PDB file of C-alpha atoms in Angstrom:
ATOM      1  CA  MET A  16     -12.603   3.338 -34.301  1.00 44.00           C
ATOM      2  CA  MET A  17     -12.135   0.945 -31.426  1.00 47.00           C
ATOM      3  CA  LYS A  18     -10.774   1.927 -27.893  1.00 59.00           C
ATOM      4  CA  GLU A  19      -7.432   0.835 -27.174  1.00 66.00           C
ATOM      5  CA  ALA A  20      -7.348  -1.505 -24.292  1.00 73.00           C
ATOM      6  CA  LYS A  21      -5.869  -0.146 -20.783  1.00 87.00           C
ATOM      7  CA  ARG A  22      -2.328  -1.558 -19.878  1.00 94.00           C
ATOM      8  CA  ILE A  23      -1.357  -2.556 -16.336  1.00 95.00           C
ATOM      9  CA  PRO A  24       1.969  -2.722 -14.942  1.00 93.00           C
ATOM     10  CA  VAL A  25       2.741  -6.349 -14.047  1.00 95.00           C
ATOM     11  CA  LEU A  26       5.820  -7.542 -12.180  1.00 93.00           C
ATOM     12  CA  GLU A  27       4.992 -11.082 -11.413  1.00 93.00           C
ATOM     13  CA  VAL A  28       2.805 -14.302 -12.922  1.00 96.00           C
ATOM     14  CA  PHE A  29       2.375 -17.397 -11.168  1.00 94.00           C
ATOM     15  CA  GLY A  30       1.353 -20.423  -9.344  1.00 93.00           C
ATOM     16  CA  PRO A  31      -1.415 -22.297  -8.926  1.00 96.00           C
ATOM     17  CA  THR A  32       0.125 -21.946  -5.367  1.00 94.00           C
ATOM     18  CA  VAL A  33      -1.623 -21.956  -1.992  1.00 94.00           C
ATOM     19  CA  GLN A  34      -2.592 -18.276  -0.328  1.00 92.00           C
ATOM     20  CA  GLY A  35      -0.377 -17.569   2.587  1.00 87.00           C
ATOM     21  CA  GLU A  36      -2.558 -14.826   4.213  1.00 87.00           C
ATOM     22  CA  GLY A  37      -5.623 -13.144   5.293  1.00 87.00           C
ATOM     23  CA  MET A  38      -9.424 -14.295   4.609  1.00 91.00           C
ATOM     24  CA  VAL A  39      -8.455 -16.741   2.037  1.00 91.00           C
ATOM     25  CA  ILE A  40      -5.693 -18.358   3.808  1.00 93.00           C
ATOM     26  CA  GLY A  41      -4.972 -21.964   2.245  1.00 92.00           C
ATOM     27  CA  ARG A  42      -7.215 -21.122  -1.030  1.00 95.00           C
ATOM     28  CA  LYS A  43      -5.797 -22.586  -4.035  1.00 97.00           C
ATOM     29  CA  THR A  44      -5.125 -19.412  -6.535  1.00 96.00           C
ATOM     30  CA  MET A  45      -2.969 -17.694  -9.042  1.00 97.00           C
ATOM     31  CA  PHE A  46      -1.287 -14.330  -8.667  1.00 95.00           C
ATOM     32  CA  VAL A  47      -0.846 -11.209 -10.286  1.00 96.00           C
ATOM     33  CA  ARG A  48       1.527  -8.690  -8.580  1.00 94.00           C
ATOM     34  CA  THR A  49       1.248  -5.383 -10.244  1.00 94.00           C
ATOM     35  CA  ALA A  50       3.926  -2.559  -9.769  1.00 92.00           C
ATOM     36  CA  GLY A  51       3.791   0.573  -8.141  1.00 84.00           C
ATOM     37  CA  CYS A  52       3.265   1.763  -4.186  1.00 85.00           C
ATOM     38  CA  ASP A  53       2.797   4.853  -2.257  1.00 71.00           C
ATOM     39  CA  TYR A  54       3.844   3.202   0.771  1.00 73.00           C
ATOM     40  CA  SER A  55       7.536   2.394   1.568  1.00 71.00           C
ATOM     41  CA  CYS A  56       7.029  -0.055   4.907  1.00 74.00           C
ATOM     42  CA  SER A  57      10.017  -0.755   6.507  1.00 69.00           C
ATOM     43  CA  TRP A  58       9.601  -4.427   6.717  1.00 57.00           C
ATOM     44  CA  CYS A  59       8.216  -5.150   3.265  1.00 64.00           C
ATOM     45  CA  ASP A  60       8.445  -8.426   1.794  1.00 63.00           C
ATOM     46  CA  SER A  61       7.773  -7.118  -1.826  1.00 66.00           C
ATOM     47  CA  ALA A  62       9.944  -3.517  -2.107  1.00 67.00           C
ATOM     48  CA  PHE A  63      10.635  -4.596  -5.501  1.00 62.00           C
ATOM     49  CA  THR A  64       7.417  -3.696  -6.271  1.00 62.00           C
ATOM     50  CA  TRP A  65       8.313  -0.101  -5.686  1.00 56.00           C
ATOM     51  CA  ASP A  66      11.880   0.294  -4.722  1.00 60.00           C
ATOM     52  CA  GLY A  67      13.515   0.993  -8.430  1.00 67.00           C
ATOM     53  CA  SER A  68      14.915  -2.523  -8.644  1.00 69.00           C
ATOM     54  CA  ALA A  69      13.021  -4.675 -10.552  1.00 69.00           C
ATOM     55  CA  LYS A  70      11.879  -1.706 -12.920  1.00 76.00           C
ATOM     56  CA  ALA A  71      13.435  -3.540 -16.060  1.00 81.00           C
ATOM     57  CA  ASP A  72      10.854  -6.813 -14.871  1.00 81.00           C
ATOM     58  CA  ILE A  73       7.668  -4.513 -15.649  1.00 89.00           C
ATOM     59  CA  ARG A  74       5.550  -5.815 -18.349  1.00 94.00           C
ATOM     60  CA  MET A  75       2.532  -3.444 -19.518  1.00 95.00           C
ATOM     61  CA  LEU A  76      -0.361  -5.506 -20.203  1.00 96.00           C
ATOM     62  CA  THR A  77      -3.510  -5.839 -20.976  1.00 96.00           C
ATOM     63  CA  ALA A  78      -6.469  -7.980 -19.015  1.00 96.00           C
ATOM     64  CA  TYR A  79      -6.695 -10.160 -22.220  1.00 96.00           C
ATOM     65  CA  GLU A  80      -2.890 -10.606 -22.233  1.00 96.00           C
ATOM     66  CA  ILE A  81      -2.375 -11.220 -18.421  1.00 97.00           C
ATOM     67  CA  ILE A  82      -5.658 -13.943 -18.414  1.00 97.00           C
ATOM     68  CA  GLU A  83      -3.827 -15.826 -21.638  1.00 97.00           C
ATOM     69  CA  GLN A  84      -0.895 -15.790 -19.030  1.00 97.00           C
ATOM     70  CA  LEU A  85      -2.867 -17.271 -16.388  1.00 97.00           C
ATOM     71  CA  LYS A  86      -3.872 -19.863 -18.788  1.00 97.00           C
ATOM     72  CA  GLU A  87      -0.540 -20.772 -20.085  1.00 97.00           C
ATOM     73  CA  LEU A  88       0.776 -21.324 -16.451  1.00 96.00           C
ATOM     74  CA  GLY A  89      -2.424 -22.861 -14.453  1.00 96.00           C
ATOM     75  CA  GLY A  90      -4.172 -24.401 -17.393  1.00 95.00           C
ATOM     76  CA  ASN A  91      -7.652 -25.626 -16.270  1.00 94.00           C
ATOM     77  CA  ALA A  92      -6.328 -26.497 -13.040  1.00 96.00           C
ATOM     78  CA  PHE A  93      -7.763 -22.726 -11.180  1.00 97.00           C
ATOM     79  CA  GLU A  94     -10.757 -20.722 -10.797  1.00 97.00           C
ATOM     80  CA  HIS A  95      -9.227 -17.972  -8.367  1.00 98.00           C
ATOM     81  CA  VAL A  96      -6.719 -15.256  -9.128  1.00 98.00           C
ATOM     82  CA  THR A  97      -5.061 -12.975  -6.253  1.00 97.00           C
ATOM     83  CA  ILE A  98      -4.186  -9.434  -7.468  1.00 96.00           C
ATOM     84  CA  SER A  99      -1.684  -8.285  -4.538  1.00 92.00           C
ATOM     85  CA  GLY A 100       1.438  -5.437  -5.224  1.00 84.00           C
ATOM     86  CA  GLY A 101       2.631  -3.183  -3.992  1.00 83.00           C
ATOM     87  CA  ASN A 102      -1.050  -1.355  -4.040  1.00 92.00           C
ATOM     88  CA  PRO A 103      -3.008  -2.658  -6.464  1.00 95.00           C
ATOM     89  CA  ALA A 104      -5.570   0.131  -5.509  1.00 94.00           C
ATOM     90  CA  LEU A 105      -3.042   2.696  -7.578  1.00 95.00           C
ATOM     91  CA  LEU A 106      -4.773   1.329 -10.775  1.00 96.00           C
ATOM     92  CA  PRO A 107      -8.036   1.911 -11.582  1.00 95.00           C
ATOM     93  CA  GLN A 108      -7.477   0.034 -14.810  1.00 96.00           C
ATOM     94  CA  LEU A 109      -8.086  -3.151 -12.728  1.00 97.00           C
ATOM     95  CA  GLY A 110     -11.658  -2.906 -13.319  1.00 96.00           C
ATOM     96  CA  GLU A 111     -11.135  -4.434 -16.771  1.00 96.00           C
ATOM     97  CA  LEU A 112      -9.145  -7.450 -15.668  1.00 97.00           C
ATOM     98  CA  ILE A 113     -11.592  -8.429 -12.780  1.00 97.00           C
ATOM     99  CA  ASP A 114     -14.665  -7.972 -15.016  1.00 97.00           C
ATOM    100  CA  SER A 115     -12.497 -10.259 -17.806  1.00 97.00           C
ATOM    101  CA  LEU A 116     -11.315 -12.478 -14.953  1.00 98.00           C
ATOM    102  CA  HIS A 117     -15.414 -12.925 -13.737  1.00 98.00           C
ATOM    103  CA  ASN A 118     -16.881 -13.488 -17.405  1.00 97.00           C
ATOM    104  CA  GLU A 119     -14.419 -16.699 -17.417  1.00 96.00           C
ATOM    105  CA  GLU A 120     -16.203 -17.458 -13.938  1.00 97.00           C
ATOM    106  CA  ILE A 121     -12.673 -17.181 -12.097  1.00 98.00           C
ATOM    107  CA  SER A 122     -12.998 -15.377  -8.808  1.00 98.00           C
ATOM    108  CA  VAL A 123     -11.017 -12.510  -7.658  1.00 98.00           C
ATOM    109  CA  ALA A 124      -9.248 -11.857  -4.077  1.00 97.00           C
ATOM    110  CA  LEU A 125      -6.934  -8.550  -3.719  1.00 96.00           C
ATOM    111  CA  GLU A 126      -5.259  -6.710  -1.023  1.00 93.00           C
ATOM    112  CA  THR A 127      -4.374  -3.412  -0.458  1.00 94.00           C
ATOM    113  CA  GLN A 128      -3.425  -0.759   2.469  1.00 89.00           C
ATOM    114  CA  GLY A 129      -6.751   1.161   2.307  1.00 92.00           C
ATOM    115  CA  SER A 130      -5.262   4.396   1.492  1.00 93.00           C
ATOM    116  CA  ARG A 131      -6.706   5.018  -1.997  1.00 94.00           C
ATOM    117  CA  TRP A 132     -10.384   3.849  -3.052  1.00 97.00           C
ATOM    118  CA  GLN A 133     -11.512   2.601  -6.406  1.00 97.00           C
ATOM    119  CA  ASN A 134     -15.228   1.933  -7.691  1.00 97.00           C
ATOM    120  CA  TRP A 135     -13.800  -1.596  -8.493  1.00 97.00           C
ATOM    121  CA  PHE A 136     -13.642  -2.564  -4.962  1.00 97.00           C
ATOM    122  CA  TRP A 137     -17.357  -3.255  -5.463  1.00 97.00           C
ATOM    123  CA  SER A 138     -16.517  -6.280  -7.472  1.00 97.00           C
ATOM    124  CA  VAL A 139     -13.391  -7.835  -5.870  1.00 97.00           C
ATOM    125  CA  ASP A 140     -15.306 -11.174  -4.242  1.00 97.00           C
ATOM    126  CA  GLU A 141     -12.710 -11.063  -1.406  1.00 97.00           C
ATOM    127  CA  LEU A 142     -11.301  -7.986  -0.538  1.00 97.00           C
ATOM    128  CA  THR A 143      -8.565  -7.648   2.130  1.00 96.00           C
ATOM    129  CA  LEU A 144      -7.926  -3.625   3.792  1.00 96.00           C
ATOM    130  CA  SER A 145      -4.515  -4.155   5.226  1.00 94.00           C
ATOM    131  CA  PRO A 146      -3.654  -0.968   7.456  1.00 94.00           C
ATOM    132  CA  LYS A 147       0.067  -0.839   8.250  1.00 91.00           C
ATOM    133  CA  PRO A 148       0.926  -0.723  12.236  1.00 90.00           C
ATOM    134  CA  PRO A 149       3.708   1.469  13.681  1.00 91.00           C
ATOM    135  CA  SER A 150       6.411  -0.749  12.942  1.00 90.00           C
ATOM    136  CA  SER A 151       5.928  -0.033   9.163  1.00 86.00           C
ATOM    137  CA  GLY A 152       6.936   3.143   9.465  1.00 87.00           C
ATOM    138  CA  MET A 153       3.649   4.545   7.801  1.00 82.00           C
ATOM    139  CA  LEU A 154       1.034   6.681   8.872  1.00 92.00           C
ATOM    140  CA  THR A 155      -3.188   5.625   8.753  1.00 94.00           C
ATOM    141  CA  ASN A 156      -5.174   8.096   7.083  1.00 95.00           C
ATOM    142  CA  TRP A 157      -7.957   7.582   9.186  1.00 97.00           C
ATOM    143  CA  SER A 158     -10.794   9.202   7.334  1.00 97.00           C
ATOM    144  CA  VAL A 159      -9.663   7.508   4.061  1.00 97.00           C
ATOM    145  CA  LEU A 160      -9.818   4.255   6.008  1.00 97.00           C
ATOM    146  CA  ASP A 161     -13.304   5.274   7.795  1.00 98.00           C
ATOM    147  CA  ASP A 162     -14.785   6.281   3.933  1.00 98.00           C
ATOM    148  CA  ILE A 163     -13.518   3.156   2.052  1.00 97.00           C
ATOM    149  CA  VAL A 164     -15.251   0.756   4.970  1.00 98.00           C
ATOM    150  CA  ALA A 165     -18.189   2.611   4.967  1.00 97.00           C
ATOM    151  CA  LYS A 166     -18.729   2.598   1.198  1.00 97.00           C
ATOM    152  CA  LEU A 167     -17.984  -1.404   1.283  1.00 97.00           C
ATOM    153  CA  ILE A 168     -20.590  -1.789   4.032  1.00 96.00           C
ATOM    154  CA  ALA A 169     -22.625   0.152   2.095  1.00 95.00           C
ATOM    155  CA  GLY A 170     -22.078  -2.357  -0.938  1.00 94.00           C
ATOM    156  CA  LYS A 171     -22.389  -5.551   1.443  1.00 91.00           C
ATOM    157  CA  SER A 172     -19.265  -6.408  -0.227  1.00 92.00           C
ATOM    158  CA  SER A 173     -17.234  -9.333   1.003  1.00 93.00           C
ATOM    159  CA  PHE A 174     -14.201  -7.996   2.704  1.00 96.00           C
ATOM    160  CA  CYS A 175     -11.625  -8.135   6.276  1.00 96.00           C
ATOM    161  CA  LEU A 176      -9.282  -6.836   7.973  1.00 97.00           C
ATOM    162  CA  LYS A 177      -5.550  -7.712   8.476  1.00 96.00           C
ATOM    163  CA  THR A 178      -2.939  -5.838  10.383  1.00 96.00           C
ATOM    164  CA  VAL A 179       0.624  -7.422  10.751  1.00 94.00           C
ATOM    165  CA  ILE A 180       2.217  -7.727  13.963  1.00 95.00           C
ATOM    166  CA  PHE A 181       5.626  -7.377  14.904  1.00 94.00           C
ATOM    167  CA  ASP A 182       5.376  -5.749  18.466  1.00 95.00           C
ATOM    168  CA  GLN A 183       3.242  -4.532  21.291  1.00 96.00           C
ATOM    169  CA  ALA A 184       2.792  -1.528  19.415  1.00 96.00           C
ATOM    170  CA  ASP A 185       1.969  -3.007  16.828  1.00 95.00           C
ATOM    171  CA  LEU A 186      -0.768  -5.237  19.214  1.00 97.00           C
ATOM    172  CA  GLU A 187      -2.221  -1.981  20.276  1.00 97.00           C
ATOM    173  CA  TYR A 188      -2.420  -0.223  16.923  1.00 97.00           C
ATOM    174  CA  ALA A 189      -4.465  -3.628  16.141  1.00 97.00           C
ATOM    175  CA  THR A 190      -6.525  -3.309  18.951  1.00 97.00           C
ATOM    176  CA  PHE A 191      -7.641  -0.073  18.002  1.00 97.00           C
ATOM    177  CA  VAL A 192      -8.404  -1.179  14.488  1.00 97.00           C
ATOM    178  CA  HIS A 193     -10.243  -3.668  15.506  1.00 97.00           C
ATOM    179  CA  LEU A 194     -12.660  -1.780  18.270  1.00 97.00           C
ATOM    180  CA  ARG A 195     -12.783   1.110  15.382  1.00 97.00           C
ATOM    181  CA  TYR A 196     -14.833  -1.423  13.170  1.00 97.00           C
ATOM    182  CA  PRO A 197     -15.671  -3.675  15.507  1.00 96.00           C
ATOM    183  CA  ASN A 198     -18.266  -5.428  13.044  1.00 95.00           C
ATOM    184  CA  VAL A 199     -15.685  -6.146  10.232  1.00 97.00           C
ATOM    185  CA  PRO A 200     -13.904  -9.522   9.786  1.00 97.00           C
ATOM    186  CA  PHE A 201     -10.742  -9.167  11.488  1.00 97.00           C
ATOM    187  CA  TYR A 202      -7.187 -11.069  11.038  1.00 97.00           C
ATOM    188  CA  LEU A 203      -3.935 -10.553  12.969  1.00 97.00           C
ATOM    189  CA  GLN A 204      -1.162 -11.902  11.086  1.00 94.00           C
ATOM    190  CA  ALA A 205       2.605 -12.745  12.773  1.00 93.00           C
ATOM    191  CA  GLY A 206       5.550 -10.639  11.058  1.00 86.00           C
ATOM    192  CA  ASN A 207       8.340 -11.639   9.239  1.00 84.00           C
ATOM    193  CA  GLY A 208      11.576  -9.873  10.116  1.00 73.00           C
ATOM    194  CA  GLN A 209      13.648 -12.457   8.643  1.00 75.00           C
ATOM    195  CA  LEU A 210      13.440 -11.567   5.374  1.00 70.00           C
ATOM    196  CA  LYS A 211      16.960 -12.020   4.317  1.00 73.00           C
ATOM    197  CA  GLU A 212      17.122 -15.070   4.989  1.00 71.00           C
ATOM    198  CA  THR A 213      17.262 -17.852   2.094  1.00 73.00           C
ATOM    199  CA  GLU A 214      17.452 -20.712   4.193  1.00 76.00           C
ATOM    200  CA  PRO A 215      13.166 -22.120   4.555  1.00 73.00           C
ATOM    201  CA  GLU A 216      14.389 -24.744   7.193  1.00 79.00           C
ATOM    202  CA  ARG A 217      16.204 -21.688   9.343  1.00 81.00           C
ATOM    203  CA  MET A 218      13.321 -19.776   8.333  1.00 83.00           C
ATOM    204  CA  LEU A 219      10.596 -22.165  10.270  1.00 88.00           C
ATOM    205  CA  PRO A 220      12.001 -21.986  13.676  1.00 89.00           C
ATOM    206  CA  TYR A 221      11.645 -18.287  14.206  1.00 89.00           C
ATOM    207  CA  LEU A 222       7.940 -18.484  12.192  1.00 90.00           C
ATOM    208  CA  VAL A 223       6.952 -20.348  14.999  1.00 91.00           C
ATOM    209  CA  GLU A 224       8.188 -19.008  17.603  1.00 93.00           C
ATOM    210  CA  ARG A 225       6.434 -15.464  15.768  1.00 94.00           C
ATOM    211  CA  TYR A 226       3.338 -16.846  15.647  1.00 95.00           C
ATOM    212  CA  GLU A 227       3.581 -18.795  19.505  1.00 97.00           C
ATOM    213  CA  TRP A 228       4.269 -15.205  20.523  1.00 96.00           C
ATOM    214  CA  LEU A 229       1.197 -13.451  19.208  1.00 97.00           C
ATOM    215  CA  ILE A 230      -1.230 -16.273  20.122  1.00 97.00           C
ATOM    216  CA  GLY A 231      -0.281 -15.715  23.779  1.00 97.00           C
ATOM    217  CA  GLN A 232      -0.611 -12.069  23.118  1.00 97.00           C
ATOM    218  CA  VAL A 233      -4.277 -12.416  22.082  1.00 97.00           C
ATOM    219  CA  MET A 234      -5.683 -15.372  23.643  1.00 97.00           C
ATOM    220  CA  PRO A 235      -6.246 -13.424  26.921  1.00 96.00           C
ATOM    221  CA  ASN A 236      -6.955 -10.127  25.666  1.00 96.00           C
ATOM    222  CA  PRO A 237     -10.525  -8.834  26.470  1.00 96.00           C
ATOM    223  CA  GLU A 238     -10.752  -6.513  23.185  1.00 97.00           C
ATOM    224  CA  LEU A 239      -9.463  -8.974  20.810  1.00 96.00           C
ATOM    225  CA  LYS A 240     -12.449 -11.946  21.087  1.00 92.00           C
ATOM    226  CA  ARG A 241     -13.501 -12.075  17.444  1.00 93.00           C
ATOM    227  CA  VAL A 242     -10.462 -12.006  15.541  1.00 97.00           C
ATOM    228  CA  HIS A 243      -8.274 -14.844  14.010  1.00 97.00           C
ATOM    229  CA  VAL A 244      -5.025 -15.018  14.182  1.00 97.00           C
ATOM    230  CA  LEU A 245      -2.701 -16.361  11.699  1.00 95.00           C
ATOM    231  CA  PRO A 246       1.183 -17.285  10.384  1.00 92.00           C
ATOM    232  CA  GLN A 247       1.778 -16.194   7.063  1.00 88.00           C
ATOM    233  CA  LEU A 248       1.586 -19.594   6.003  1.00 87.00           C
ATOM    234  CA  HIS A 249       3.812 -19.889   2.448  1.00 82.00           C
ATOM    235  CA  THR A 250       6.796 -18.445   4.139  1.00 83.00           C
ATOM    236  CA  TRP A 251       6.907 -21.636   6.139  1.00 81.00           C
ATOM    237  CA  VAL A 252       6.895 -23.615   3.614  1.00 82.00           C
ATOM    238  CA  TRP A 253       8.831 -21.928   1.402  1.00 80.00           C
ATOM    239  CA  GLY A 254      11.083 -19.150   3.399  1.00 74.00           C
ATOM    240  CA  ASN A 255      11.421 -15.955   1.521  1.00 72.00           C
ATOM    241  CA  LYS A 256      11.244 -17.642  -1.942  1.00 72.00           C
ATOM    242  CA  LYS A 257       9.702 -15.307  -4.585  1.00 73.00           C
ATOM    243  CA  GLY A 258       7.122 -16.479  -6.946  1.00 68.00           C
ATOM    244  CA  VAL A 259       5.153 -19.496  -4.819  1.00 71.00           C
TER     245      VAL A 259
END
């Protein structure tokens, strides 16, 4: 008797587009956005993945169905997929999708806050751990994050840490993260505090100002030598628009 394929709660499949964040910023990619999160960050730009507002949009898809939809949208014009959420690390069944994408010679990036471990982390080509700073309202479980980082280092995985920065307290938190894991590539990203703005052209001056502020804070800081300082690139182009 054939084993039934495990299904994945999917909210969005879109692309090709430009990855706007983290270690693969600028990369041409497709996106698969999963539903569900164990956090409820105050400034979350994807709250619809966990607040119930998009419950009717969730589709339970197999890995095969997801790949078929990716091909339908992207044709043969892509070879990279980003899995995002919510928190994709809540889904043990994602391992099947990652393996199936690799069988199609498609590489996989994924971002999670580092609150849960899955063995398929070792299979992700570019894994971003993004622990949430004080402005999020969430608390970091350091023992869990320590364990995840240790496992990834032992497995020689390609991964990085990323923290979104809104204010000085966030920057102090990020400095603590960087000093705790000094040999892990570390990305600082300027936060977007205007999630309700619908006009991209109104967003850009604000986003540039936030990025300039972050650059000004990081450059003279002797504890933040080996860091990358990034904007949230897609918001510079499309503002808060979904599906891009």
